[in-house]
C-alpha cells in the first residue's frame, strides 16, 4: 500500500475513531497506519490510549515495541516492558514475558533472555513455548545438545487432551532436526499444554 493510500485510509477511518466507544481493533489499525505514514508520536499516543483501557494487551504492546525500536528507544521500551512484567503474577505474564525475552535477545542480552525463558518455563509448566524459544536461542549459539534436550522436554508437555504442541515439529523442521521424539512409551503423567497451541 502506497503512502498516499495509507493516508487516505486514515482519513476514512477518522469518523469511526471519534467516539469514546471506539473498537479496539480500529484504534490499533489507526496506530499502525500512523506508524507507516511516518507519524510515530501520533501512533504512540494512540497505543498509550489503548493501554489505558487494555493495560496488558499483547497486540498493542507488540506494536508499541516495534514502534519504539524504530525510534531507537530499545533501552527505554525494554525497561518499560520489564516493569510491566514484574507487576504481574506468575501464571499471568507468559505472553508479555516471551515478548520481553525476545526483545532482550534482539538487544544482545542473550544470557538475560535465556534466564527469563527458563523462568517462564518453570512458571508455566503447561506451556511449551518458553522451551521452544530457548531451543531457538541455543541453536543460534551453536549448542546442539541443549537444543535436542529442550525439544525433548517440550515434547513431554501435553494439553488436557494428551496432545503435544504442533509447533514442536515446526521448530524442529526449522532447525533441521528430526525432532527429539521420545522413544519411550507415551507418559500419561505429563501435565503440560501449550496455550494457543492451535496458533500457526
XYZ file of C-alpha atoms in Angstrom, residues 60-73:
14
model
C -0.847 -3.279 21.493
C 2.415 -3.981 23.308
C 3.889 -5.720 20.258
C 3.167 -2.711 18.058
C 4.500 -0.338 20.716
C 7.720 -2.353 20.949
C 8.115 -2.297 17.162
C 7.481 1.435 17.064
C 9.942 2.195 19.845
C 12.581 0.009 18.211
C 12.184 2.004 15.008
C 12.594 5.198 17.045
C 15.798 3.914 18.639
C 14.145 3.524 22.053
